[in-house]
Coordinates of C-alpha atoms in Angstrom, one line a residue:
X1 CA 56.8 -5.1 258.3
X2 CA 54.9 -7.0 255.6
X3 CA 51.7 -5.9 254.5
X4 CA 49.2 -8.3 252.0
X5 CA 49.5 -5.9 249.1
X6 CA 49.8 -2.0 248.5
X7 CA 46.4 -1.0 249.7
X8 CA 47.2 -2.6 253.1
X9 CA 50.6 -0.6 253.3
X10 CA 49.0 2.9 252.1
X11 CA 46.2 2.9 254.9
X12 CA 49.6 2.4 257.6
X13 CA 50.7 5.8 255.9
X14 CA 47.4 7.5 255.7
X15 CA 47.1 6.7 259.5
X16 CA 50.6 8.1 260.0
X17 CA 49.4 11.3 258.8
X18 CA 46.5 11.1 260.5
X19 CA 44.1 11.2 257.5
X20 CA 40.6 9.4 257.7
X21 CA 39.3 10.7 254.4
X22 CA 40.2 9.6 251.0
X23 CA 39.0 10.9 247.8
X24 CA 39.1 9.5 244.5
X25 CA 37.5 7.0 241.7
X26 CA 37.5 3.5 241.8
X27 CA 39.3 1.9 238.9
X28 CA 41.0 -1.3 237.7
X29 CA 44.3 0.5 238.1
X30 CA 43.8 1.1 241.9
X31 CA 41.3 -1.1 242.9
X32 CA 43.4 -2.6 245.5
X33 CA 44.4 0.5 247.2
X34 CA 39.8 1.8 247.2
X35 CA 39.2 -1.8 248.7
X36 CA 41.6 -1.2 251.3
X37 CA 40.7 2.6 252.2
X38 CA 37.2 1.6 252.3
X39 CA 37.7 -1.2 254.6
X40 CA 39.4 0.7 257.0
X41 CA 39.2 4.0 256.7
X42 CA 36.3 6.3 254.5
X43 CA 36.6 6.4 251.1
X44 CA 34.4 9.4 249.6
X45 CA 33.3 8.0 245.5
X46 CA 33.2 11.7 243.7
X47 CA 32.1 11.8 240.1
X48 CA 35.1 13.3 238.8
X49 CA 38.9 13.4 239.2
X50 CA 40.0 16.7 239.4
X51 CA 37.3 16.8 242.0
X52 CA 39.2 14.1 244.0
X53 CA 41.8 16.1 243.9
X54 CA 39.8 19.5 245.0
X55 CA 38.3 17.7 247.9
X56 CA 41.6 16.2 249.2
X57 CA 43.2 19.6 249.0
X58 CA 40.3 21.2 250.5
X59 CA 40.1 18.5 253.3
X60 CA 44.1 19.5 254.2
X61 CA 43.6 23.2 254.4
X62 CA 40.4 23.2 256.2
X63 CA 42.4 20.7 258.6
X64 CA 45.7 22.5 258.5
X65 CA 47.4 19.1 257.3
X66 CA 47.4 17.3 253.9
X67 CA 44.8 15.2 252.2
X68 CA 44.5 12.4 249.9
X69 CA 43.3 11.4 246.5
X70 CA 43.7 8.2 244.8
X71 CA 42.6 8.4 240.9
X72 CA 43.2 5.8 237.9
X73 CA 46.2 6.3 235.5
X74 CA 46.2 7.6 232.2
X75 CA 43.1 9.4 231.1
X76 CA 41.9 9.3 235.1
X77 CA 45.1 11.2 235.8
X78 CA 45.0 13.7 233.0
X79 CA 41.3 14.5 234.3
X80 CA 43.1 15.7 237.9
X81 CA 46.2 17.6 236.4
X82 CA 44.1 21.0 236.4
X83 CA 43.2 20.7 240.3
X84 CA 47.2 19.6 241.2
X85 CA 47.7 22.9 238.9
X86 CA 45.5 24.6 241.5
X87 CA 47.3 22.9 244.6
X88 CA 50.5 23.7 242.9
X89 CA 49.3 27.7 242.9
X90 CA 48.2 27.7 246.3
X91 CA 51.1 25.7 247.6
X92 CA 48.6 23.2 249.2
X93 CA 49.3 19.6 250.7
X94 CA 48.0 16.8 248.4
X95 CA 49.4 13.3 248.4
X96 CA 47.6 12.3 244.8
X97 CA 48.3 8.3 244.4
X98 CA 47.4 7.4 240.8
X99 CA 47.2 3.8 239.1
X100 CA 49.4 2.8 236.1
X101 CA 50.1 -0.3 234.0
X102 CA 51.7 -3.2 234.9
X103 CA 55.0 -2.7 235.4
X104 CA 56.3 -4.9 232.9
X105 CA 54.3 -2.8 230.1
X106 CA 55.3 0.1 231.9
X107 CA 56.8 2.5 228.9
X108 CA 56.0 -0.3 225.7
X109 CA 53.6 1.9 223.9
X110 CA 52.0 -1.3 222.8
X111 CA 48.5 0.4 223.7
X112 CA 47.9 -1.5 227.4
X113 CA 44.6 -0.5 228.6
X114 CA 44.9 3.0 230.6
X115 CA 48.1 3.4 229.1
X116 CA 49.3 6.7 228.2
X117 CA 52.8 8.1 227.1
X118 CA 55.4 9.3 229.8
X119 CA 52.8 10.1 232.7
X120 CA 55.5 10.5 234.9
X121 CA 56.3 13.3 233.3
X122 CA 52.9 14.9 233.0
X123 CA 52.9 14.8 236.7
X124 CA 56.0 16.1 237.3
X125 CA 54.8 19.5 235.2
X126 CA 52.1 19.5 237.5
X127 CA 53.3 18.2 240.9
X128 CA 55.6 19.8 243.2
X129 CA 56.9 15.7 243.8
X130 CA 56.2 13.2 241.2
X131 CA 57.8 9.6 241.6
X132 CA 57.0 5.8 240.5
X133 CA 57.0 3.2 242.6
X134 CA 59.4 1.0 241.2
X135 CA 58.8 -2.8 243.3
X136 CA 57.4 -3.6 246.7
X137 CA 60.0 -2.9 248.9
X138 CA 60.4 0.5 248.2
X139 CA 56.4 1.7 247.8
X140 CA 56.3 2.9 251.8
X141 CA 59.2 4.9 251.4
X142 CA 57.8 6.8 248.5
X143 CA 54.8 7.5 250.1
X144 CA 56.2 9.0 253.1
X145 CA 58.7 10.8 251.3
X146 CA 56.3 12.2 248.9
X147 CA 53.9 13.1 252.1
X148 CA 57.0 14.6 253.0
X149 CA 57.4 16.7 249.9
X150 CA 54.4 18.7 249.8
X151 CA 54.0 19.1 253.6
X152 CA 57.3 21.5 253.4
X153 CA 57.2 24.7 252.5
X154 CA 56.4 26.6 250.1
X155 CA 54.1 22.9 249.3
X156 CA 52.3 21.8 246.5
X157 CA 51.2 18.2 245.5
X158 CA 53.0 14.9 245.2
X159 CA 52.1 12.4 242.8
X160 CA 53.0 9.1 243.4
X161 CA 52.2 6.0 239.9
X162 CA 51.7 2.5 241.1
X163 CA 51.7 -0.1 238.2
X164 CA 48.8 -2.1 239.4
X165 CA 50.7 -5.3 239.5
X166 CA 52.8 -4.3 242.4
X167 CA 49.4 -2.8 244.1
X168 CA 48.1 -6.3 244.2
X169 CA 51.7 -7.9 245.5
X170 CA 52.8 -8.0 249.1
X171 CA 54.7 -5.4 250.6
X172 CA 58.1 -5.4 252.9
X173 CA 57.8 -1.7 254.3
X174 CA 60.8 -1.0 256.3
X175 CA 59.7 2.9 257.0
X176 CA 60.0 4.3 260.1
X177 CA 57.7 7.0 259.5
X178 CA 58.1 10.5 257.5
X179 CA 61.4 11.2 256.7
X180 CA 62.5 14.6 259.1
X181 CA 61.0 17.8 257.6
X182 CA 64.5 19.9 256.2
X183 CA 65.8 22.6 258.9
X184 CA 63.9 25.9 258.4
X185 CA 66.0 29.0 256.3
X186 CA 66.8 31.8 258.4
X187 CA 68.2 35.5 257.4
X188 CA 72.0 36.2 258.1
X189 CA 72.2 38.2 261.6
X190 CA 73.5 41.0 259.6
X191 CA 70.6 41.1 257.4
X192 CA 68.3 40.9 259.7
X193 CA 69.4 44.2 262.2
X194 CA 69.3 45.8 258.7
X195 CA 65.7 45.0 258.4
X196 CA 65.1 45.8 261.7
X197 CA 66.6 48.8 261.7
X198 CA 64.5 50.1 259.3
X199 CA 61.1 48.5 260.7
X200 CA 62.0 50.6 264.0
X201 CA 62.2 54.0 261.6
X202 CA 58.9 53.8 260.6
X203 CA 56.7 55.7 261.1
X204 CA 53.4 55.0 258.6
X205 CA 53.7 51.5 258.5
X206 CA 52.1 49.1 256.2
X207 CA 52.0 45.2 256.7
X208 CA 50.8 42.6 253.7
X209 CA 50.3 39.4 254.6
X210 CA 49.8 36.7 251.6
X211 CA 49.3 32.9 252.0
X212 CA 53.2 32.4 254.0
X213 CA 51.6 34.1 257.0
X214 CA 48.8 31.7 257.1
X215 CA 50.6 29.6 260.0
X216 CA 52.4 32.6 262.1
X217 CA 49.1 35.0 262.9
X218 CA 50.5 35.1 266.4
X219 CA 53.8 36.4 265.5
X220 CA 52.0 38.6 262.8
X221 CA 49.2 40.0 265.3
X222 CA 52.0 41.1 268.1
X223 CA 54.1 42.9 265.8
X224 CA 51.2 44.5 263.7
X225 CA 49.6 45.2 267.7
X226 CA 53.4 46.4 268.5
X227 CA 53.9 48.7 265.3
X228 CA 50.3 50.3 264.9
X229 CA 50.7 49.0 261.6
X230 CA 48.0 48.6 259.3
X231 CA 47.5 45.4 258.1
X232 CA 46.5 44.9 254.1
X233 CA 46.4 41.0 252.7
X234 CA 46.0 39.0 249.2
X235 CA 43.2 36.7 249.6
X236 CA 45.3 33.8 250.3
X237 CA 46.4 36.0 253.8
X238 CA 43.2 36.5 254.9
X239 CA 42.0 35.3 258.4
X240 CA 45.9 35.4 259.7
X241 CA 44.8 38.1 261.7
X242 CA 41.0 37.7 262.4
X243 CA 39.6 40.4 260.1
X244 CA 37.6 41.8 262.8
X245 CA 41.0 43.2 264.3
X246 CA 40.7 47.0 264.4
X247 CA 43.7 47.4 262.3
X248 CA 42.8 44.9 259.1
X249 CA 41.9 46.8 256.4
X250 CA 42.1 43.4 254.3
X251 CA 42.0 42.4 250.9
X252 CA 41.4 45.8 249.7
X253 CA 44.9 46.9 248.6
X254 CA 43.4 48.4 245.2
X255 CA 40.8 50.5 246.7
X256 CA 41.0 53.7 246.1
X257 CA 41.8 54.6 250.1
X258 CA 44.1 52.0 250.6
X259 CA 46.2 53.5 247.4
X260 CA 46.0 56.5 249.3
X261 CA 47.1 54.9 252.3
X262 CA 49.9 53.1 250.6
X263 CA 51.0 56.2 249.0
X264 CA 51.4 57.9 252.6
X265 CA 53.3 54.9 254.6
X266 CA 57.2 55.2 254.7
X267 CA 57.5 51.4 254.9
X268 CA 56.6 48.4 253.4
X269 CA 57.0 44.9 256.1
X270 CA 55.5 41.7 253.7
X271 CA 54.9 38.2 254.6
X272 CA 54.7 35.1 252.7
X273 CA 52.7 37.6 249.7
X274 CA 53.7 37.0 246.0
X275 CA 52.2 40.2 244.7
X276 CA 49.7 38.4 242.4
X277 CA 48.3 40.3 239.1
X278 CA 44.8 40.1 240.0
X279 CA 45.9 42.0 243.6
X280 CA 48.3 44.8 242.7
X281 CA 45.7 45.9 239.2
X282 CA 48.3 43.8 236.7
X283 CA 51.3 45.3 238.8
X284 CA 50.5 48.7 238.7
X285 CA 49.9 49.3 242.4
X286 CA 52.1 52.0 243.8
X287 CA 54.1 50.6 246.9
X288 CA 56.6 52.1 249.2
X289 CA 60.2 51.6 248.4
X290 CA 61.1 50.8 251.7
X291 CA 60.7 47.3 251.7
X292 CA 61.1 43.8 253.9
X293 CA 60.3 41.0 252.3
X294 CA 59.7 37.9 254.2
X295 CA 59.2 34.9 252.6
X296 CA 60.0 31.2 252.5
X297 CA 60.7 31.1 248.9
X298 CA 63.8 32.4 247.9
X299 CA 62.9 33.3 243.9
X300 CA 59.9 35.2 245.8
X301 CA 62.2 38.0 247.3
X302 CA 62.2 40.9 245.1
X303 CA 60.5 39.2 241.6
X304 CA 57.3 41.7 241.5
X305 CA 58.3 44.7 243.9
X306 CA 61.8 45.2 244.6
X307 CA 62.9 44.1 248.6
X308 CA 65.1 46.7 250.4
X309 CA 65.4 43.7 253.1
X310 CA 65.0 40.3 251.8
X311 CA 64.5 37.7 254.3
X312 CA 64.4 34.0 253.3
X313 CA 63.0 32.3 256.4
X314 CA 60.0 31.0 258.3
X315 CA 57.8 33.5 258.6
X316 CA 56.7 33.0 262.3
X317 CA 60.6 33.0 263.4
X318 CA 61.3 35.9 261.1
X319 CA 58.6 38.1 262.7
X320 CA 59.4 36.8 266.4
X321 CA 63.1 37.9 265.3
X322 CA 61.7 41.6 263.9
X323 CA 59.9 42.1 267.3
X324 CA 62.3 43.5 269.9
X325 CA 62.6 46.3 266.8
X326 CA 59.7 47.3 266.4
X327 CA 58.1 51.0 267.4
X328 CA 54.9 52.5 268.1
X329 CA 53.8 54.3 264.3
X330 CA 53.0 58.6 265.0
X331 CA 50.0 59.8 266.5
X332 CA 46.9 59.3 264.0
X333 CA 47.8 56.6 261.7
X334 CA 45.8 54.0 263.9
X335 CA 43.2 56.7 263.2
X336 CA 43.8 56.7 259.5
X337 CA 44.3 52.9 259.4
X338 CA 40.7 52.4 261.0
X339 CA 39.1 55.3 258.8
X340 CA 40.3 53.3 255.7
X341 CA 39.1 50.0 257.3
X342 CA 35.5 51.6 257.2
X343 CA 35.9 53.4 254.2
X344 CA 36.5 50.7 252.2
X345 CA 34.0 48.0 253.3
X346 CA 31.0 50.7 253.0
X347 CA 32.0 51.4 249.5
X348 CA 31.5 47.7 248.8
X349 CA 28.8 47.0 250.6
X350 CA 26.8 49.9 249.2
X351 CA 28.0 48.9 246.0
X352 CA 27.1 45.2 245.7
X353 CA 23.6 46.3 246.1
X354 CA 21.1 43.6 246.8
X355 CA 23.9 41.3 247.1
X356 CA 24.5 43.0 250.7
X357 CA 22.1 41.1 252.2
X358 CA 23.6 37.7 251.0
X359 CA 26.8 38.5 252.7
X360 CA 25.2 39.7 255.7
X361 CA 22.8 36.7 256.2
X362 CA 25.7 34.6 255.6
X363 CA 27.8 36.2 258.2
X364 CA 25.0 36.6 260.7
X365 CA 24.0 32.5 260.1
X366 CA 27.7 31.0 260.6
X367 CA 29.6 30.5 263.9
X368 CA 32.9 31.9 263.9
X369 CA 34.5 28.7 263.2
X370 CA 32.9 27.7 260.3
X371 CA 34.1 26.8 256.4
X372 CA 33.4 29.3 253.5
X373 CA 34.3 27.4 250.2
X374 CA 34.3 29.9 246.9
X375 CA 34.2 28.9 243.2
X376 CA 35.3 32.0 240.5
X377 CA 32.0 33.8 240.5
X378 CA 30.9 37.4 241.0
X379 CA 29.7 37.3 244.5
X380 CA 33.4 35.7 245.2
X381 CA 35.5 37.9 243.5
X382 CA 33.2 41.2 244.5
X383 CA 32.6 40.9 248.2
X384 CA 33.2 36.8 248.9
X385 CA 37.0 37.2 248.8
X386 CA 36.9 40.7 250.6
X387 CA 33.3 41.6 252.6
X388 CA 32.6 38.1 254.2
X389 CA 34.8 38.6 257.0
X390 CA 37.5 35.6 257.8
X391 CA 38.7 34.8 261.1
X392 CA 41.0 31.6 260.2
X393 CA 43.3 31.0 257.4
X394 CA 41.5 27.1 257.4
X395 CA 38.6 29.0 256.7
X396 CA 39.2 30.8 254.1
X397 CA 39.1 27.6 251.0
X398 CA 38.6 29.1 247.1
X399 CA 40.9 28.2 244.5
X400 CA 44.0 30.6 244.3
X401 CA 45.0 29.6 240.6
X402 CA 41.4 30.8 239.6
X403 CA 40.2 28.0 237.7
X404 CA 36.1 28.2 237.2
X405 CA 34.2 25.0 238.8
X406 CA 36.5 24.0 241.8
X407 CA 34.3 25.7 244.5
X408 CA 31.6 22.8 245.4
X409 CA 34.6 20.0 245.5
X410 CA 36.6 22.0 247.5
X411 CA 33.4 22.3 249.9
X412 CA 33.2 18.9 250.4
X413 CA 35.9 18.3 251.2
X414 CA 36.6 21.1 253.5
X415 CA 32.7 20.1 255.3
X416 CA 34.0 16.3 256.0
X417 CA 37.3 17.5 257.1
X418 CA 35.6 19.5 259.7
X419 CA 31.8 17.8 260.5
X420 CA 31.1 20.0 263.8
X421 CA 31.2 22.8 261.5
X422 CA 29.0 23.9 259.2
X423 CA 30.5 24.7 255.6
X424 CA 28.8 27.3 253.0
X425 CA 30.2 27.3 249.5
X426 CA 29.9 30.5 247.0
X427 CA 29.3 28.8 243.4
X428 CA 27.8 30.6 240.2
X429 CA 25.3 28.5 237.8
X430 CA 28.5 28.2 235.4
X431 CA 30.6 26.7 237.4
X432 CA 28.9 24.4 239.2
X433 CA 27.7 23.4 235.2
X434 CA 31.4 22.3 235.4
X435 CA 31.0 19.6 238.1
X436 CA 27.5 19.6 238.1
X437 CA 27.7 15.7 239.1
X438 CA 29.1 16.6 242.5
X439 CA 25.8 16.8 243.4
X440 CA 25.5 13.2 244.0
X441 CA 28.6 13.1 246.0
X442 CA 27.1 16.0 248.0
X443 CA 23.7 13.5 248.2
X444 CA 25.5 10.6 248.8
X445 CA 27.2 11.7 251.7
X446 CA 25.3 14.6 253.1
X447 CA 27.6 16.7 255.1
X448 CA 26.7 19.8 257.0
X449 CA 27.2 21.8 253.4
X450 CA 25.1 25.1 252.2
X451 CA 25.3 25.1 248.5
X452 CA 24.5 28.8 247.4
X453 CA 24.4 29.2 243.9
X454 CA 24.1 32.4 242.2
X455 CA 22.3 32.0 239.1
X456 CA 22.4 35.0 236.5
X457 CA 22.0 32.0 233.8
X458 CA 25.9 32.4 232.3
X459 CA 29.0 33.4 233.2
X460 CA 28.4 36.7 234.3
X461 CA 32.1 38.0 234.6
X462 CA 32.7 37.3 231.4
X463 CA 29.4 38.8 229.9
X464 CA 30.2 41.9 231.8
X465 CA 33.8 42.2 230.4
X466 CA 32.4 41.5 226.5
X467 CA 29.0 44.0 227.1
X468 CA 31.2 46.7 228.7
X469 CA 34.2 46.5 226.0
X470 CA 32.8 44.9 222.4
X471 CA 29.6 45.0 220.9
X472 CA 28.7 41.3 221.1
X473 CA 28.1 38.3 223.4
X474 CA 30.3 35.1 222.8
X475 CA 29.8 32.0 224.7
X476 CA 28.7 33.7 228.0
X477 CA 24.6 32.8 227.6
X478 CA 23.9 29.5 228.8
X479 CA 21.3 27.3 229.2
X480 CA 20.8 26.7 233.1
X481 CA 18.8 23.9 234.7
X482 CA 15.8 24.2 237.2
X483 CA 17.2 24.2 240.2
X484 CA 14.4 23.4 242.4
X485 CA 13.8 20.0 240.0
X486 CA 17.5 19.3 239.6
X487 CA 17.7 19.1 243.8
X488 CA 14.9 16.9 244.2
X489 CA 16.2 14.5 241.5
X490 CA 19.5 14.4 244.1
X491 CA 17.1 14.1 246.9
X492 CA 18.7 17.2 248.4
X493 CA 16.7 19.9 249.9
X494 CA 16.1 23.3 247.9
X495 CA 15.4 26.7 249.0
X496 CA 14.8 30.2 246.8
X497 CA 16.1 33.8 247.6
X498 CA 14.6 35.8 245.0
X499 CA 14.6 39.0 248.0
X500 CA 16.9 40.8 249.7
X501 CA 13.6 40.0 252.7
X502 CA 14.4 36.6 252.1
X503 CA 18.1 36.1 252.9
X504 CA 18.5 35.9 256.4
X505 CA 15.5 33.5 257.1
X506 CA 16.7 31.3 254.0
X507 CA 20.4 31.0 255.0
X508 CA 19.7 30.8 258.3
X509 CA 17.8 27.8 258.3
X510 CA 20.1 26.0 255.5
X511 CA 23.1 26.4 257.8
X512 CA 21.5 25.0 260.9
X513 CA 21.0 22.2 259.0
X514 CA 22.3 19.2 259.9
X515 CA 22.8 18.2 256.1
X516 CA 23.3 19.8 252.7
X517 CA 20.9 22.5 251.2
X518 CA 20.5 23.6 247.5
X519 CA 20.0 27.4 248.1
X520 CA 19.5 29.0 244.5
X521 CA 20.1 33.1 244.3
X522 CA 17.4 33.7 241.5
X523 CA 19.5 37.4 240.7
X524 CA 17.5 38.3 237.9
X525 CA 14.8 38.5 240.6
X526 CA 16.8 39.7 243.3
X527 CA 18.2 42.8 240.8
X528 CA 21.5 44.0 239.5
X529 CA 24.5 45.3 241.4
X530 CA 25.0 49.1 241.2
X531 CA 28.1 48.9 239.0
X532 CA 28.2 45.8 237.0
X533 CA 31.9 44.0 238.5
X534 CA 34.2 43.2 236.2
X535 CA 37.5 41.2 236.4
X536 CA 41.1 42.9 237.9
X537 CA 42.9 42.5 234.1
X538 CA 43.9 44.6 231.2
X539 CA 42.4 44.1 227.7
X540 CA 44.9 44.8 225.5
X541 CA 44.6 47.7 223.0
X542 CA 41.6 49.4 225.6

């Protein structure tokens, strides 16, 4: 098929995939492939690059799919290498389509404009794909190939360069569509009656589900319903099973009853979970030896906690396999499991203080189906990624490598990936300072989005860690606009919660909203927590 130049042939393979949205900057290194997006499908102008990149991956996991983000080369794709970091972390679908040079320049050095030394190479570091198109017959494969790429587990982006030359030429695309997705591992027979074997001795069973269970919370919730298990998850793994299910104690693993409860069960059945620092207390978290690991990476099995039973394979065909094994847990530890359950989220509500009523009013306000988007803040990592109940993985958006100032381009592009819905993002004053120009983009294209930003005039975390272990403040007090001024200046609407009173009438109405909302959280009115939350990591030498 021939197509008048690249921009033509990349809206046949965005429709493939069945994206609408782009995200990106225009630029003189991709202007062919904006014009064409924008012609035919919706291109979304943010005010940054490593927002593009946020929004697209944002727009895929709030969609279950992939998204798209088209930025200029050189400096343009240096500006997005921190959000593929962040998709890289999460193991996220991006397709990330950056300019170059012309092609006959490409690699001189002689100082072409945009020009930068060995990109490829830059986004290779960063990229779970990274290729260049090399001339116009082969630009449709390496699309699709690279679409391919980070659809298939365990993910990550793809990074495709187009020297700007062969963007403009015509196209022969002799693609037939995405290459076929690579056959699924599965566990040896023999390992897998070992494994099962063991899951049927159990009798205190504990379940954690990380980010691979994200696409198997059927499988998951029949076995967990079969066992009596209870189920504990990082924050990727939340909303796998709804976390209103009776036997979800959640993201809670370091509480002090789920220790407890850990330190009682006689085995240990994991899925798709990588044991992350910040969720094990820097690896110190005492887990049962008795151990099945499930998960699709094989350099995942036993690298934090060692696997008694490690099982490389799909998660949802690895748990439908475990099934027919699996027995009823002894009288009382449903019991147990539910008394943790409570246990745990009264202790954090009681202890967030007058943030409770933020959490609650945002609960109350959103359907069930409904986007909540979280930047690296307090209210996030306190209650946000544990209190605010989840009921879908797609949900649950907030950026797993915990980079500050990704929240508010993740929300829009999680709100246009799903506009029946409405979408509330978490952000503190510091890191919405960060991308503070998203704001436009949020005027410009006024989806269904509640801003809620927590302003304690700083970042907060950070102040905390310095006031509770030295005896000075460094770089943490910061000079933070007027909110109410700076929303009218982006012509979006702005409300004030300065009250616990005031949350659920505030949030409320911002959510039914048919547009965005500036809600500011004015804490030094609104008052302190009771314990002042500080981060999950070790200074060294205290």
């Amino acid at each position: 098929m021939r197509h008048d130049n690249g921009g033509d042939l990349l809206v046949t393979v965005l429709r493939e995939l069945g994206i609408d949205t782009v995200f990106g900057i225009v630029s003189v290194h991709n202007l062919p492939l904006v014009e064409a997006v924008d012609r035919e499908l919706r291109f979304v102008p943010v005010r940054h690059e490593a927002s593009a990149v946020n929004a697209a991956d944002a727009y895929g996991r709030a969609r279950g799919t992939l998204g798209c983000a088209l930025t200029s080369t050189g400096t343009g794709a240096g500006n997005a290498a921190g959000s593929l970091v962040e998709s890289l972390s999460a193991g996220s679908s991006v397709l990330h389509v950056t300019g170059q040079v012309e092609s006959g320049f490409l690699g001189s050095g002689r100082g072409f404009i945009h020009e930068t030394k060995d990109q490829l190479s830059m986004l290779r570091a960063v990229s779970a794909y990274a290729a260049t198109v090399p001339d116009t017959e082969q630009a449709g494969r390496i699309l699709r190939e690279a679409a391919r790429a980070t659809l298939t587990a365990p993910g990550g982006p793809a990074s495709v360069e187009w020297p700007i030359d062969l963007q403009y030429a015509a196209q022969t695309d002799t693609g037939t569509g995405l290459p076929p997705a690579p056959r699924p591992p599965a566990p040896a027979p023999a390992v897998l009656a070992a494994a099962g074997e063991l899951l049927a001795s159990a009798r205190r069973p504990v379940i954690w589900a990380g980010g691979g269970a994200a696409t198997a919370g059927e499988e998951l919730t029949r076995l967990l319903e079969t066992t009596g298990a209870a189920l504990l998850t990082s924050n990727s793994g939340r909303g796998s099973v709804p976390e209103d299910h009776h036997q979800v104690i959640g993201n809670f693993a370091t509480a002090p009853a789920a220790r407890a409860l850990l330190a009682d069960a006689d085995v240990l059945l994991t899925v798709g979970t990588h044991f992350r620092s910040n969720e094990t207390a820097d690896y110190t978290l005492g887990l049962p030896a008795a151990h099945i690991q499930i998960d699709i990476d094989a350099a995942a099995l036993g690298r934090v906690h060692p696997a008694t039973h490690p099982l490389h394979g799909d998660a949802a065909a690895t748990l439908t396999a475990l099934l027919p094994h699996a027995r009823t847990a002894e009288a009382g530890w449903g019991d147990r499991t539910a008394a943790v359950r409570t246990e745990v989220r009264q202790a954090l509500h009681t202890g967030i203080g007058p943030q409770a009523a933020i959490c609650d009013a945002i609960r109350a306000a959103l359907p069930r189906e409904a986007v909540v988007a979280r930047d690296v803040t307090i209210p996030s990592s306190s209650w946000g990624n544990r209190l605010l109940e989840m009921y879908d993985p797609k949900d649950n958006v907030f950026p797993r490598g915990g980079g500050i100032g990704q929240g508010l381009g993740m929300g829009i592009g999680a709100a246009l990936a799903r506009p029946d819905a409405p979408t509330v993002v978490i952000a503190g004053d510091g890191g919405l300072a960060v991308h503070l120009g998203e704001l436009l983009t949020l005027a410009q294209e006024r989806p269904r989005l509640t801003l809620i930003v927590f302003n304690d005039g700083g970042y907060g975390v950070l102040r905390n860690m310095q006031d509770r272990y030295g005896d000075r403040r460094s770089g943490v007090d910061l000079t933070t606009p007027d909110f109410a001024l700076l929303a009218r200046a982006c012509r979006l609407p702005y409300a004030r919660i300065a009250a616990e009173h005031e949350a659920a009438e505030v949030i409320g109405a911002a959510v039914a909203g048919d547009g965005p909302t500036l809600v500011e959280v004015d804490l030094a009115a609104l008052g302190p927590m009771k314990n002042p939350f500080t981060p999950p990591v070790r200074i060294p030498g205290r």
